[in-house]
mmCIF file of C-alpha atoms and ligand atoms in Angstrom:
data_model
loop_
_atom_site.group_PDB
_atom_site.id
_atom_site.type_symbol
_atom_site.label_atom_id
_atom_site.label_comp_id
_atom_site.label_asym_id
_atom_site.label_seq_id
_atom_site.Cartn_x
_atom_site.Cartn_y
_atom_site.Cartn_z
ATOM 1 C CA UNK A 27 14.202 -41.924 -27.102
ATOM 2 C CA UNK A 28 13.174 -40.356 -24.220
ATOM 3 C CA UNK A 29 15.552 -36.831 -23.615
ATOM 4 C CA UNK A 30 16.151 -38.419 -19.979
ATOM 5 C CA UNK A 31 16.887 -41.641 -20.930
ATOM 6 C CA UNK A 32 19.716 -40.011 -22.744
ATOM 7 C CA UNK A 33 20.603 -37.552 -20.024
ATOM 8 C CA UNK A 34 21.263 -40.817 -18.055
ATOM 9 C CA UNK A 35 23.589 -42.638 -20.613
ATOM 10 C CA UNK A 36 25.440 -39.044 -21.437
ATOM 11 C CA UNK A 37 25.801 -38.977 -17.579
ATOM 12 C CA UNK A 38 27.685 -42.347 -17.106
ATOM 13 C CA UNK A 39 29.734 -41.895 -19.856
ATOM 14 C CA UNK A 40 30.914 -38.312 -18.648
ATOM 15 C CA UNK A 41 31.097 -39.556 -15.376
ATOM 16 C CA UNK A 42 28.220 -37.812 -13.720
ATOM 17 C CA UNK A 43 25.776 -39.525 -11.148
ATOM 18 C CA UNK A 44 22.884 -40.652 -13.314
ATOM 19 C CA UNK A 45 20.461 -40.678 -11.084
ATOM 20 C CA UNK A 46 20.555 -36.941 -10.613
ATOM 21 C CA UNK A 47 21.269 -35.905 -14.328
ATOM 22 C CA UNK A 48 18.975 -33.633 -16.013
ATOM 23 C CA UNK A 49 19.183 -32.276 -19.372
ATOM 24 C CA UNK A 50 17.591 -28.658 -20.499
ATOM 25 C CA UNK A 51 17.822 -27.118 -24.130
ATOM 26 C CA UNK A 52 20.101 -23.955 -24.066
ATOM 27 C CA UNK A 53 21.037 -21.317 -26.822
ATOM 28 C CA UNK A 54 19.436 -20.587 -29.961
ATOM 29 C CA UNK A 55 21.496 -22.230 -32.614
ATOM 30 C CA UNK A 56 19.821 -23.731 -35.852
ATOM 31 C CA UNK A 57 22.264 -26.611 -36.514
ATOM 32 C CA UNK A 58 22.795 -28.679 -33.738
ATOM 33 C CA UNK A 59 20.377 -29.806 -30.580
ATOM 34 C CA UNK A 60 22.710 -27.730 -27.224
ATOM 35 C CA UNK A 61 21.596 -29.080 -23.682
ATOM 36 C CA UNK A 62 22.716 -28.029 -20.406
ATOM 37 C CA UNK A 63 23.542 -31.759 -18.673
ATOM 38 C CA UNK A 64 23.870 -31.153 -14.693
ATOM 39 C CA UNK A 65 23.591 -33.302 -11.966
ATOM 40 C CA UNK A 66 23.518 -32.255 -8.345
ATOM 41 C CA UNK A 67 27.267 -31.109 -8.248
ATOM 42 C CA UNK A 68 28.678 -30.813 -11.891
ATOM 43 C CA UNK A 69 27.431 -29.065 -14.756
ATOM 44 C CA UNK A 70 28.144 -29.298 -18.564
ATOM 45 C CA UNK A 71 27.061 -28.422 -22.436
ATOM 46 C CA UNK A 72 26.360 -31.613 -24.470
ATOM 47 C CA UNK A 73 25.199 -31.644 -27.678
ATOM 48 C CA UNK A 74 23.727 -33.990 -30.020
ATOM 49 C CA UNK A 75 25.692 -33.169 -33.741
ATOM 50 C CA UNK A 76 23.544 -32.766 -36.680
ATOM 51 C CA UNK A 77 25.173 -35.689 -39.159
ATOM 52 C CA UNK A 78 23.202 -34.014 -41.841
ATOM 53 C CA UNK A 79 25.019 -30.895 -41.811
ATOM 54 C CA UNK A 80 28.430 -32.884 -40.254
ATOM 55 C CA UNK A 81 28.830 -36.219 -42.202
ATOM 56 C CA UNK A 82 32.055 -36.571 -40.514
ATOM 57 C CA UNK A 83 31.551 -35.860 -36.343
ATOM 58 C CA UNK A 84 35.061 -36.951 -36.258
ATOM 59 C CA UNK A 85 37.030 -34.519 -38.103
ATOM 60 C CA UNK A 86 34.749 -31.366 -36.789
ATOM 61 C CA UNK A 87 36.097 -32.486 -33.358
ATOM 62 C CA UNK A 88 39.638 -33.113 -34.828
ATOM 63 C CA UNK A 89 39.268 -29.394 -35.845
ATOM 64 C CA UNK A 90 37.832 -27.870 -33.342
ATOM 65 C CA UNK A 91 40.322 -29.321 -30.977
ATOM 66 C CA UNK A 92 43.437 -28.540 -32.843
ATOM 67 C CA UNK A 93 42.357 -24.693 -32.489
ATOM 68 C CA UNK A 94 41.395 -25.648 -28.879
ATOM 69 C CA UNK A 95 45.029 -26.760 -28.318
ATOM 70 C CA UNK A 96 46.545 -23.969 -30.642
ATOM 71 C CA UNK A 97 44.670 -21.045 -28.331
ATOM 72 C CA UNK A 98 45.276 -22.882 -25.130
ATOM 73 C CA UNK A 99 49.112 -22.497 -25.778
ATOM 74 C CA UNK A 100 48.487 -18.958 -26.568
ATOM 75 C CA UNK A 101 46.595 -18.521 -23.361
ATOM 76 C CA UNK A 102 49.493 -20.045 -21.480
ATOM 77 C CA UNK A 103 52.034 -17.430 -23.220
ATOM 78 C CA UNK A 104 50.073 -15.063 -22.261
ATOM 79 C CA UNK A 105 48.962 -13.916 -25.991
ATOM 80 C CA UNK A 106 45.065 -14.943 -25.471
ATOM 81 C CA UNK A 107 42.802 -13.887 -22.388
ATOM 82 C CA UNK A 108 39.347 -14.979 -23.504
ATOM 83 C CA UNK A 109 38.060 -18.530 -22.075
ATOM 84 C CA UNK A 110 38.207 -21.716 -24.391
ATOM 85 C CA UNK A 111 35.740 -23.727 -25.641
ATOM 86 C CA UNK A 112 37.213 -26.959 -24.753
ATOM 87 C CA UNK A 113 35.755 -30.489 -25.338
ATOM 88 C CA UNK A 114 35.270 -33.385 -22.565
ATOM 89 C CA UNK A 115 36.400 -37.186 -22.982
ATOM 90 C CA UNK A 116 34.629 -39.634 -22.073
ATOM 91 C CA UNK A 117 35.793 -41.692 -18.820
ATOM 92 C CA UNK A 118 36.967 -43.786 -21.643
ATOM 93 C CA UNK A 119 39.290 -41.125 -23.578
ATOM 94 C CA UNK A 120 36.653 -40.632 -26.131
ATOM 95 C CA UNK A 121 35.219 -37.272 -27.609
ATOM 96 C CA UNK A 122 32.042 -38.513 -29.604
ATOM 97 C CA UNK A 123 29.108 -40.567 -27.914
ATOM 98 C CA UNK A 124 26.951 -42.604 -29.818
ATOM 99 C CA UNK A 125 23.523 -43.382 -28.691
ATOM 100 C CA UNK A 126 20.569 -44.821 -30.872
ATOM 101 C CA UNK A 127 23.073 -43.898 -33.896
ATOM 102 C CA UNK A 128 22.785 -40.199 -32.744
ATOM 103 C CA UNK A 129 26.041 -38.344 -32.082
ATOM 104 C CA UNK A 130 27.008 -36.664 -28.955
ATOM 105 C CA UNK A 131 29.501 -34.688 -27.414
ATOM 106 C CA UNK A 132 30.262 -32.982 -24.390
ATOM 107 C CA UNK A 133 31.825 -29.055 -23.676
ATOM 108 C CA UNK A 134 33.058 -27.832 -20.432
ATOM 109 C CA UNK A 135 29.884 -25.690 -19.810
ATOM 110 C CA UNK A 136 31.280 -21.545 -19.252
ATOM 111 C CA UNK A 137 29.276 -20.388 -16.280
ATOM 112 C CA UNK A 138 28.073 -16.811 -15.781
ATOM 113 C CA UNK A 139 27.395 -16.010 -19.185
ATOM 114 C CA UNK A 140 25.093 -15.165 -21.583
ATOM 115 C CA UNK A 141 24.605 -15.076 -25.723
ATOM 116 C CA UNK A 142 22.882 -12.409 -27.368
ATOM 117 C CA UNK A 143 20.621 -12.574 -30.773
ATOM 118 C CA UNK A 144 20.530 -9.286 -31.060
ATOM 119 C CA UNK A 145 23.139 -6.126 -30.477
ATOM 120 C CA UNK A 146 21.747 -4.191 -27.866
ATOM 121 C CA UNK A 147 24.227 -1.188 -28.152
ATOM 122 C CA UNK A 148 27.593 0.226 -29.585
ATOM 123 C CA UNK A 149 29.697 -1.391 -26.695
ATOM 124 C CA UNK A 150 28.694 -4.705 -26.741
ATOM 125 C CA UNK A 151 29.217 -4.645 -30.930
ATOM 126 C CA UNK A 152 32.923 -3.552 -30.176
ATOM 127 C CA UNK A 153 33.282 -5.720 -27.598
ATOM 128 C CA UNK A 154 31.601 -8.869 -29.740
ATOM 129 C CA UNK A 155 34.305 -7.506 -32.746
ATOM 130 C CA UNK A 156 37.130 -6.775 -31.051
ATOM 131 C CA UNK A 157 36.828 -10.685 -29.502
ATOM 132 C CA UNK A 158 36.375 -11.980 -32.872
ATOM 133 C CA UNK A 159 39.243 -9.568 -34.067
ATOM 134 C CA UNK A 160 41.364 -11.429 -31.187
ATOM 135 C CA UNK A 161 40.303 -15.041 -32.118
ATOM 136 C CA UNK A 162 41.591 -14.203 -35.708
ATOM 137 C CA UNK A 163 44.762 -12.530 -34.775
ATOM 138 C CA UNK A 164 45.373 -15.915 -32.274
ATOM 139 C CA UNK A 165 44.769 -17.973 -35.487
ATOM 140 C CA UNK A 166 47.633 -16.031 -37.301
ATOM 141 C CA UNK A 167 50.016 -18.546 -36.651
ATOM 142 C CA UNK A 168 48.132 -21.079 -37.136
ATOM 143 C CA UNK A 169 48.452 -23.759 -39.839
ATOM 144 C CA UNK A 170 44.734 -23.857 -41.785
ATOM 145 C CA UNK A 171 45.985 -26.532 -44.206
ATOM 146 C CA UNK A 172 45.909 -29.066 -41.192
ATOM 147 C CA UNK A 173 41.953 -28.291 -41.056
ATOM 148 C CA UNK A 174 39.870 -30.948 -42.597
ATOM 149 C CA UNK A 175 37.035 -29.145 -45.098
ATOM 150 C CA UNK A 176 33.934 -30.255 -42.970
ATOM 151 C CA UNK A 177 31.901 -28.595 -45.345
ATOM 152 C CA UNK A 178 33.251 -28.060 -48.445
ATOM 153 C CA UNK A 179 32.919 -24.518 -50.457
ATOM 154 C CA UNK A 180 31.223 -23.388 -47.382
ATOM 155 C CA UNK A 181 31.365 -19.783 -48.562
ATOM 156 C CA UNK A 182 31.336 -20.220 -52.267
ATOM 157 C CA UNK A 183 28.597 -18.378 -53.698
ATOM 158 C CA UNK A 184 28.332 -19.408 -56.862
ATOM 159 C CA UNK A 185 28.279 -23.303 -55.339
ATOM 160 C CA UNK A 186 25.772 -21.836 -53.370
ATOM 161 C CA UNK A 187 23.656 -20.364 -56.569
ATOM 162 C CA UNK A 188 23.860 -23.706 -58.177
ATOM 163 C CA UNK A 189 22.102 -25.534 -55.331
ATOM 164 C CA UNK A 190 19.389 -23.184 -55.164
ATOM 165 C CA UNK A 191 18.817 -23.464 -59.045
ATOM 166 C CA UNK A 192 18.805 -27.228 -58.496
ATOM 167 C CA UNK A 193 16.363 -26.914 -55.988
ATOM 168 C CA UNK A 194 13.816 -24.376 -57.805
ATOM 169 C CA UNK A 195 13.952 -26.621 -60.568
ATOM 170 C CA UNK A 196 12.764 -29.557 -58.835
ATOM 171 C CA UNK A 197 10.523 -27.365 -56.543
ATOM 172 C CA UNK A 198 9.626 -30.952 -54.829
ATOM 173 C CA UNK A 199 7.418 -29.117 -52.503
ATOM 174 C CA UNK A 200 5.706 -26.799 -54.432
ATOM 175 C CA UNK A 201 6.851 -23.392 -52.855
ATOM 176 C CA UNK A 202 7.874 -21.722 -55.633
ATOM 177 C CA UNK A 203 5.267 -20.042 -57.245
ATOM 178 C CA UNK A 204 4.131 -18.400 -54.262
ATOM 179 C CA UNK A 205 7.540 -16.666 -53.167
ATOM 180 C CA UNK A 206 8.483 -15.706 -56.604
ATOM 181 C CA UNK A 207 9.116 -12.163 -55.723
ATOM 182 C CA UNK A 208 11.975 -13.062 -53.331
ATOM 183 C CA UNK A 209 13.406 -15.714 -55.542
ATOM 184 C CA UNK A 210 13.285 -12.757 -58.743
ATOM 185 C CA UNK A 211 15.015 -10.556 -56.001
ATOM 186 C CA UNK A 212 17.712 -12.904 -55.121
ATOM 187 C CA UNK A 213 17.967 -14.173 -58.779
ATOM 188 C CA UNK A 214 18.964 -10.334 -59.956
ATOM 189 C CA UNK A 215 21.749 -10.127 -57.797
ATOM 190 C CA UNK A 216 23.539 -13.455 -58.980
ATOM 191 C CA UNK A 217 26.364 -11.404 -60.681
ATOM 192 C CA UNK A 218 27.656 -11.112 -57.042
ATOM 193 C CA UNK A 219 29.312 -14.454 -56.928
ATOM 194 C CA UNK A 220 31.917 -13.046 -60.043
ATOM 195 C CA UNK A 221 33.153 -9.755 -57.919
ATOM 196 C CA UNK A 222 33.724 -11.846 -54.989
ATOM 197 C CA UNK A 223 35.571 -14.736 -56.922
ATOM 198 C CA UNK A 224 37.610 -11.457 -58.586
ATOM 199 C CA UNK A 225 37.849 -10.281 -54.851
ATOM 200 C CA UNK A 226 39.340 -13.829 -53.062
ATOM 201 C CA UNK A 227 41.821 -13.557 -55.726
ATOM 202 C CA UNK A 228 43.838 -10.458 -53.864
ATOM 203 C CA UNK A 229 43.428 -11.666 -50.253
ATOM 204 C CA UNK A 230 45.069 -14.002 -48.264
ATOM 205 C CA UNK A 231 43.763 -17.497 -47.370
ATOM 206 C CA UNK A 232 43.448 -17.155 -43.448
ATOM 207 C CA UNK A 233 42.249 -19.680 -40.903
ATOM 208 C CA UNK A 234 38.622 -18.459 -40.173
ATOM 209 C CA UNK A 235 35.745 -19.135 -37.934
ATOM 210 C CA UNK A 236 33.450 -18.663 -40.378
ATOM 211 C CA UNK A 237 30.028 -18.614 -38.421
ATOM 212 C CA UNK A 238 30.731 -15.127 -36.535
ATOM 213 C CA UNK A 239 26.915 -14.239 -35.506
ATOM 214 C CA UNK A 240 26.309 -12.556 -32.435
ATOM 215 C CA UNK A 241 25.022 -15.776 -30.830
ATOM 216 C CA UNK A 242 28.161 -17.875 -30.746
ATOM 217 C CA UNK A 243 29.787 -15.389 -28.699
ATOM 218 C CA UNK A 244 29.664 -15.589 -24.728
ATOM 219 C CA UNK A 245 29.541 -12.254 -22.466
ATOM 220 C CA UNK A 246 30.122 -12.439 -19.102
ATOM 221 C CA UNK A 247 27.007 -11.744 -16.723
ATOM 222 C CA UNK A 248 29.196 -9.980 -14.076
ATOM 223 C CA UNK A 249 30.927 -7.378 -16.356
ATOM 224 C CA UNK A 250 29.556 -7.935 -20.065
ATOM 225 C CA UNK A 251 32.719 -8.221 -21.724
ATOM 226 C CA UNK A 252 33.402 -10.873 -23.905
ATOM 227 C CA UNK A 253 33.706 -14.462 -22.130
ATOM 228 C CA UNK A 254 34.231 -16.578 -25.128
ATOM 229 C CA UNK A 255 34.561 -17.306 -29.217
ATOM 230 C CA UNK A 256 32.220 -20.481 -29.179
ATOM 231 C CA UNK A 257 30.848 -22.640 -32.145
ATOM 232 C CA UNK A 258 34.086 -23.545 -33.524
ATOM 233 C CA UNK A 259 32.101 -26.313 -36.003
ATOM 234 C CA UNK A 260 32.932 -24.629 -39.318
ATOM 235 C CA UNK A 261 36.748 -23.484 -38.592
ATOM 236 C CA UNK A 262 37.697 -23.682 -41.884
ATOM 237 C CA UNK A 263 40.833 -22.024 -44.304
ATOM 238 C CA UNK A 264 38.652 -19.092 -45.513
ATOM 239 C CA UNK A 265 38.796 -15.259 -46.223
ATOM 240 C CA UNK A 266 38.465 -12.943 -43.402
ATOM 241 C CA UNK A 267 36.154 -10.703 -45.479
ATOM 242 C CA UNK A 268 33.251 -13.550 -44.354
ATOM 243 C CA UNK A 269 34.106 -13.031 -40.799
ATOM 244 C CA UNK A 270 33.618 -9.386 -41.262
ATOM 245 C CA UNK A 271 30.434 -9.887 -43.161
ATOM 246 C CA UNK A 272 28.738 -12.429 -40.981
ATOM 247 C CA UNK A 273 29.318 -10.084 -37.862
ATOM 248 C CA UNK A 274 27.625 -7.026 -40.255
ATOM 249 C CA UNK A 275 24.877 -9.365 -40.839
ATOM 250 C CA UNK A 276 24.108 -10.319 -37.144
ATOM 251 C CA UNK A 277 24.872 -7.291 -35.182
ATOM 252 C CA UNK A 278 23.988 -4.383 -37.534
ATOM 253 C CA UNK A 279 20.201 -4.714 -37.913
ATOM 254 C CA UNK A 280 17.823 -3.802 -34.698
ATOM 255 C CA UNK A 281 15.821 -6.441 -35.824
ATOM 256 C CA UNK A 282 16.626 -10.476 -35.176
ATOM 257 C CA UNK A 283 17.528 -12.584 -38.157
ATOM 258 C CA UNK A 284 14.117 -13.806 -38.279
ATOM 259 C CA UNK A 285 12.187 -10.851 -37.572
ATOM 260 C CA UNK A 286 9.157 -10.131 -40.253
ATOM 261 C CA UNK A 287 9.308 -6.402 -39.240
ATOM 262 C CA UNK A 288 11.328 -5.609 -42.688
ATOM 263 C CA UNK A 289 10.705 -1.932 -42.719
ATOM 264 C CA UNK A 290 13.506 -2.376 -39.708
ATOM 265 C CA UNK A 291 15.673 -3.956 -41.248
ATOM 266 C CA UNK A 292 18.852 -1.792 -41.852
ATOM 267 C CA UNK A 293 22.153 -1.431 -41.225
ATOM 268 C CA UNK A 294 22.377 0.868 -37.652
ATOM 269 C CA UNK A 295 25.563 2.963 -38.748
ATOM 270 C CA UNK A 296 26.839 3.634 -34.863
ATOM 271 C CA UNK A 297 26.841 -0.117 -34.679
ATOM 272 C CA UNK A 298 28.912 -0.755 -38.075
ATOM 273 C CA UNK A 299 31.579 1.399 -37.120
ATOM 274 C CA UNK A 300 31.809 0.183 -33.815
ATOM 275 C CA UNK A 301 32.051 -3.634 -34.727
ATOM 276 C CA UNK A 302 34.732 -2.303 -37.608
ATOM 277 C CA UNK A 303 36.531 -0.911 -35.048
ATOM 278 C CA UNK A 304 36.479 -3.619 -32.649
ATOM 279 C CA UNK A 305 38.060 -5.961 -35.670
ATOM 280 C CA UNK A 306 40.310 -4.354 -37.114
ATOM 281 C CA UNK A 307 42.056 -3.379 -33.879
ATOM 282 C CA UNK A 308 43.807 -6.994 -32.970
ATOM 283 C CA UNK A 309 44.246 -7.299 -36.747
ATOM 284 C CA UNK A 310 46.092 -3.723 -37.483
ATOM 285 C CA UNK A 311 49.601 -5.406 -37.998
ATOM 286 C CA UNK A 312 48.683 -8.287 -40.410
ATOM 287 C CA UNK A 313 45.691 -7.210 -42.385
ATOM 288 C CA UNK A 314 46.464 -6.271 -45.649
ATOM 289 C CA UNK A 315 45.124 -3.279 -47.453
ATOM 290 C CA UNK A 316 43.264 -5.471 -50.291
ATOM 291 C CA UNK A 317 41.804 -7.469 -47.556
ATOM 292 C CA UNK A 318 40.380 -4.317 -45.703
ATOM 293 C CA UNK A 319 38.882 -3.156 -49.149
ATOM 294 C CA UNK A 320 37.533 -6.526 -49.078
ATOM 295 C CA UNK A 321 35.473 -6.125 -46.052
ATOM 296 C CA UNK A 322 32.398 -3.908 -47.439
ATOM 297 C CA UNK A 323 31.786 -6.798 -50.256
ATOM 298 C CA UNK A 324 31.880 -9.569 -47.100
ATOM 299 C CA UNK A 325 29.040 -6.828 -45.863
ATOM 300 C CA UNK A 326 27.097 -7.657 -48.965
ATOM 301 C CA UNK A 327 28.081 -11.352 -49.750
ATOM 302 C CA UNK A 328 27.281 -12.913 -45.965
ATOM 303 C CA UNK A 329 22.934 -11.645 -45.988
ATOM 304 C CA UNK A 330 22.831 -12.032 -49.751
ATOM 305 C CA UNK A 331 24.318 -15.934 -49.088
ATOM 306 C CA UNK A 332 23.188 -16.641 -45.596
ATOM 307 C CA UNK A 333 19.499 -15.632 -47.161
ATOM 308 C CA UNK A 334 19.767 -17.434 -50.183
ATOM 309 C CA UNK A 335 20.634 -20.685 -48.144
ATOM 310 C CA UNK A 336 17.286 -19.672 -45.648
ATOM 311 C CA UNK A 337 15.078 -19.435 -49.439
ATOM 312 C CA UNK A 338 16.850 -22.808 -50.879
ATOM 313 C CA UNK A 339 16.197 -24.428 -47.408
ATOM 314 C CA UNK A 340 12.273 -23.175 -47.995
ATOM 315 C CA UNK A 341 11.920 -24.378 -51.388
ATOM 316 C CA UNK A 342 13.714 -28.109 -50.200
ATOM 317 C CA UNK A 343 11.132 -28.861 -47.532
ATOM 318 C CA UNK A 344 13.042 -27.321 -44.781
ATOM 319 C CA UNK A 345 15.696 -29.912 -43.748
ATOM 320 C CA UNK A 346 18.720 -27.857 -43.159
ATOM 321 C CA UNK A 347 18.019 -25.300 -40.957
ATOM 322 C CA UNK A 348 15.918 -25.497 -37.795
ATOM 323 C CA UNK A 349 12.677 -23.997 -38.182
ATOM 324 C CA UNK A 350 10.055 -23.156 -35.519
ATOM 325 C CA UNK A 351 7.180 -21.951 -37.591
ATOM 326 C CA UNK A 352 5.256 -22.189 -41.160
ATOM 327 C CA UNK A 353 7.438 -20.598 -43.620
ATOM 328 C CA UNK A 354 10.273 -19.640 -41.498
ATOM 329 C CA UNK A 355 13.235 -19.744 -43.406
ATOM 330 C CA UNK A 356 11.270 -17.599 -45.959
ATOM 331 C CA UNK A 357 10.884 -14.978 -43.533
ATOM 332 C CA UNK A 358 14.490 -15.600 -42.585
ATOM 333 C CA UNK A 359 15.413 -14.860 -46.541
ATOM 334 C CA UNK A 360 13.504 -12.086 -46.811
ATOM 335 C CA UNK A 361 14.705 -10.132 -43.690
ATOM 336 C CA UNK A 362 18.736 -10.946 -45.091
ATOM 337 C CA UNK A 363 17.383 -9.546 -48.522
ATOM 338 C CA UNK A 364 16.289 -6.442 -46.985
ATOM 339 C CA UNK A 365 19.453 -6.127 -44.816
ATOM 340 C CA UNK A 366 21.165 -6.822 -47.843
ATOM 341 C CA UNK A 367 19.488 -3.962 -49.735
ATOM 342 C CA UNK A 368 19.914 -1.973 -47.047
ATOM 343 C CA UNK A 369 24.031 -2.570 -46.848
ATOM 344 C CA UNK A 370 23.771 -1.411 -51.075
ATOM 345 C CA UNK A 371 22.104 1.387 -49.996
ATOM 346 C CA UNK A 372 24.721 2.628 -47.555
ATOM 347 C CA UNK A 373 27.594 1.074 -49.338
ATOM 348 C CA UNK A 374 29.999 4.648 -49.678
ATOM 349 C CA UNK A 375 29.118 5.312 -45.629
ATOM 350 C CA UNK A 376 29.845 1.966 -44.436
ATOM 351 C CA UNK A 377 33.172 2.031 -46.546
ATOM 352 C CA UNK A 378 33.944 5.424 -45.636
ATOM 353 C CA UNK A 379 34.223 3.983 -41.888
ATOM 354 C CA UNK A 380 36.256 1.209 -42.515
ATOM 355 C CA UNK A 381 38.621 3.436 -44.318
ATOM 356 C CA UNK A 382 39.039 5.926 -41.869
ATOM 357 C CA UNK A 383 40.287 3.009 -39.220
HETATM 358 P P1 LIG B 617 24.598 -24.183 -33.047
HETATM 359 O O1 LIG B 617 25.795 -25.015 -33.824
HETATM 360 O O2 LIG B 617 23.892 -24.906 -33.087
HETATM 361 O O3 LIG B 617 24.842 -23.140 -33.495
HETATM 362 P P2 LIG B 617 26.221 -23.503 -30.164
HETATM 363 O O4 LIG B 617 27.331 -24.128 -30.296
HETATM 364 O O5 LIG B 617 26.301 -22.156 -30.872
HETATM 365 O O6 LIG B 617 25.109 -24.491 -31.272
HETATM 366 O O7 LIG B 617 25.509 -23.133 -29.030
HETATM 367 C C1 LIG B 617 24.372 -23.091 -28.782
HETATM 368 C C2 LIG B 617 24.140 -22.117 -27.977
HETATM 369 O O8 LIG B 617 23.930 -22.561 -26.870
HETATM 370 C C3 LIG B 617 24.982 -20.494 -27.797
HETATM 371 O O9 LIG B 617 24.451 -19.736 -28.553
HETATM 372 C C4 LIG B 617 25.157 -20.400 -26.450
HETATM 373 O O10 LIG B 617 23.877 -19.757 -26.200
HETATM 374 C C5 LIG B 617 25.127 -21.927 -25.994
HETATM 375 N N1 LIG B 617 26.052 -22.618 -25.453
HETATM 376 C C6 LIG B 617 27.094 -23.352 -26.148
HETATM 377 N N2 LIG B 617 27.916 -23.712 -25.584
HETATM 378 C C7 LIG B 617 28.332 -23.085 -24.630
HETATM 379 C C8 LIG B 617 29.030 -23.331 -23.191
HETATM 380 N N3 LIG B 617 30.279 -24.260 -23.741
HETATM 381 N N4 LIG B 617 29.422 -22.747 -22.064
HETATM 382 C C9 LIG B 617 27.537 -21.789 -22.250
HETATM 383 N N5 LIG B 617 27.017 -22.154 -22.872
HETATM 384 C C10 LIG B 617 27.263 -22.620 -24.054
HETATM 385 C C1 LIG B 618 24.180 -21.696 -38.694
HETATM 386 O O1 LIG B 618 25.051 -23.161 -36.102
HETATM 387 P P1 LIG B 618 24.560 -21.687 -36.311
HETATM 388 O O2 LIG B 618 23.238 -21.199 -35.864
HETATM 389 O O3 LIG B 618 25.551 -20.764 -35.322
HETATM 390 C C2 LIG B 618 25.113 -21.981 -40.194
HETATM 391 C C3 LIG B 618 25.846 -20.606 -40.519
HETATM 392 C C4 LIG B 618 24.359 -19.554 -40.880
HETATM 393 C C5 LIG B 618 23.695 -19.367 -39.466
HETATM 394 C C6 LIG B 618 22.325 -18.699 -40.024
HETATM 395 C C7 LIG B 618 27.090 -25.025 -40.013
HETATM 396 O O4 LIG B 618 25.217 -21.101 -37.539
HETATM 397 O O5 LIG B 618 26.587 -20.838 -41.612
HETATM 398 O O6 LIG B 618 25.360 -18.320 -40.938
HETATM 399 O O7 LIG B 618 22.807 -20.701 -39.089
HETATM 400 N N1 LIG B 618 25.756 -22.603 -39.429
HETATM 401 C C8 LIG B 618 26.584 -24.131 -40.710
HETATM 402 O O8 LIG B 618 21.628 -17.736 -39.039
HETATM 403 O O9 LIG B 618 25.400 -23.970 -41.465
HETATM 404 MG MG1 LIG B 619 26.218 -21.430 -33.529
#
């Protein structure tokens, strides 16, 4: 079905003037199809949900709306000052719309904002990490047990390794031989899963964002301040080490996640210091000593685990992450392994930075 026809149907559902409706893509997320829907008066964000990744869209919306309501109550008490991503209801009060067996939802558009794929400077790292820290702090008294496990075992590295091994054993697309060096590099690090399991025994379960990549933050075009934490689709019970690690993964390299300029893929220590400072500050009264100790492990685990997921998807024929060129997932996997190696190389220095905060 043409997007124009979808735009008109969505406009009807959400009370826009369908004859004026226009839809255009925004952002660079890997999972959902995100579009701006406009008539001559109103703008909203509409997303076609990826139901392979999220087989139960109702649970996803219930989770995101529970968080939305919690944050809204905090904002009314003056305890949360960022904008809040709000789901929009159709004229008949629904939060999901079926069009030709595809599932769409609408979100209030946060105007005069922009997102980044690569952190430009220390100030931006500090600002974004601080906003993710404020978000985590605001969820401190949120009962994580009420969240559905929309993607079970999302950050379970042992399970991700099992999934990789299964795909590798089948090698249905005959891609393994050509990247055997990358496969071997990942395989040599599988002991990280055991290290993670041990560390997780020492840290509390928290309501986590679970996808704190830099393009899930909106900045103000006027002031460059943080405007909103977005993409609440994977908010689930978890550990802060993953949210910290995913920021390290996506803030610290001067290269984008899919860059093939591997010699430049490394942790920028000044960006790391700014992000650690920014994130820990709002959490200083609640973060435990063991949790702070676990952050460096998160910084290793996230590039490694996401890299392994990219490699798995490459071997599996690219059916999870959106790809835009041949070997895109393989390029991403190599990039993430290079970043992981840089974290290992700089581990002592990075750990000292965390300890000094
Ligand atoms: P995905 O799950 O595919 O990553 P996101 O929810 O992160 O999708 O949205 C993708 C991009 O769309 C974001 O990086 C951001 O640039 C833009 N975006 C998403 N929601 C909004 C919003 N409410 N207001 C403005 N821009 C948004
Ligand atoms: C996906 O949706 P997006 O693009 O923000 C993925 C994350 C990965 C990330 C890698 C639901 O995030 O887990 O870390 O790509 N989201 C899901 O860039 O799998
Ligand atoms: Mg996103």
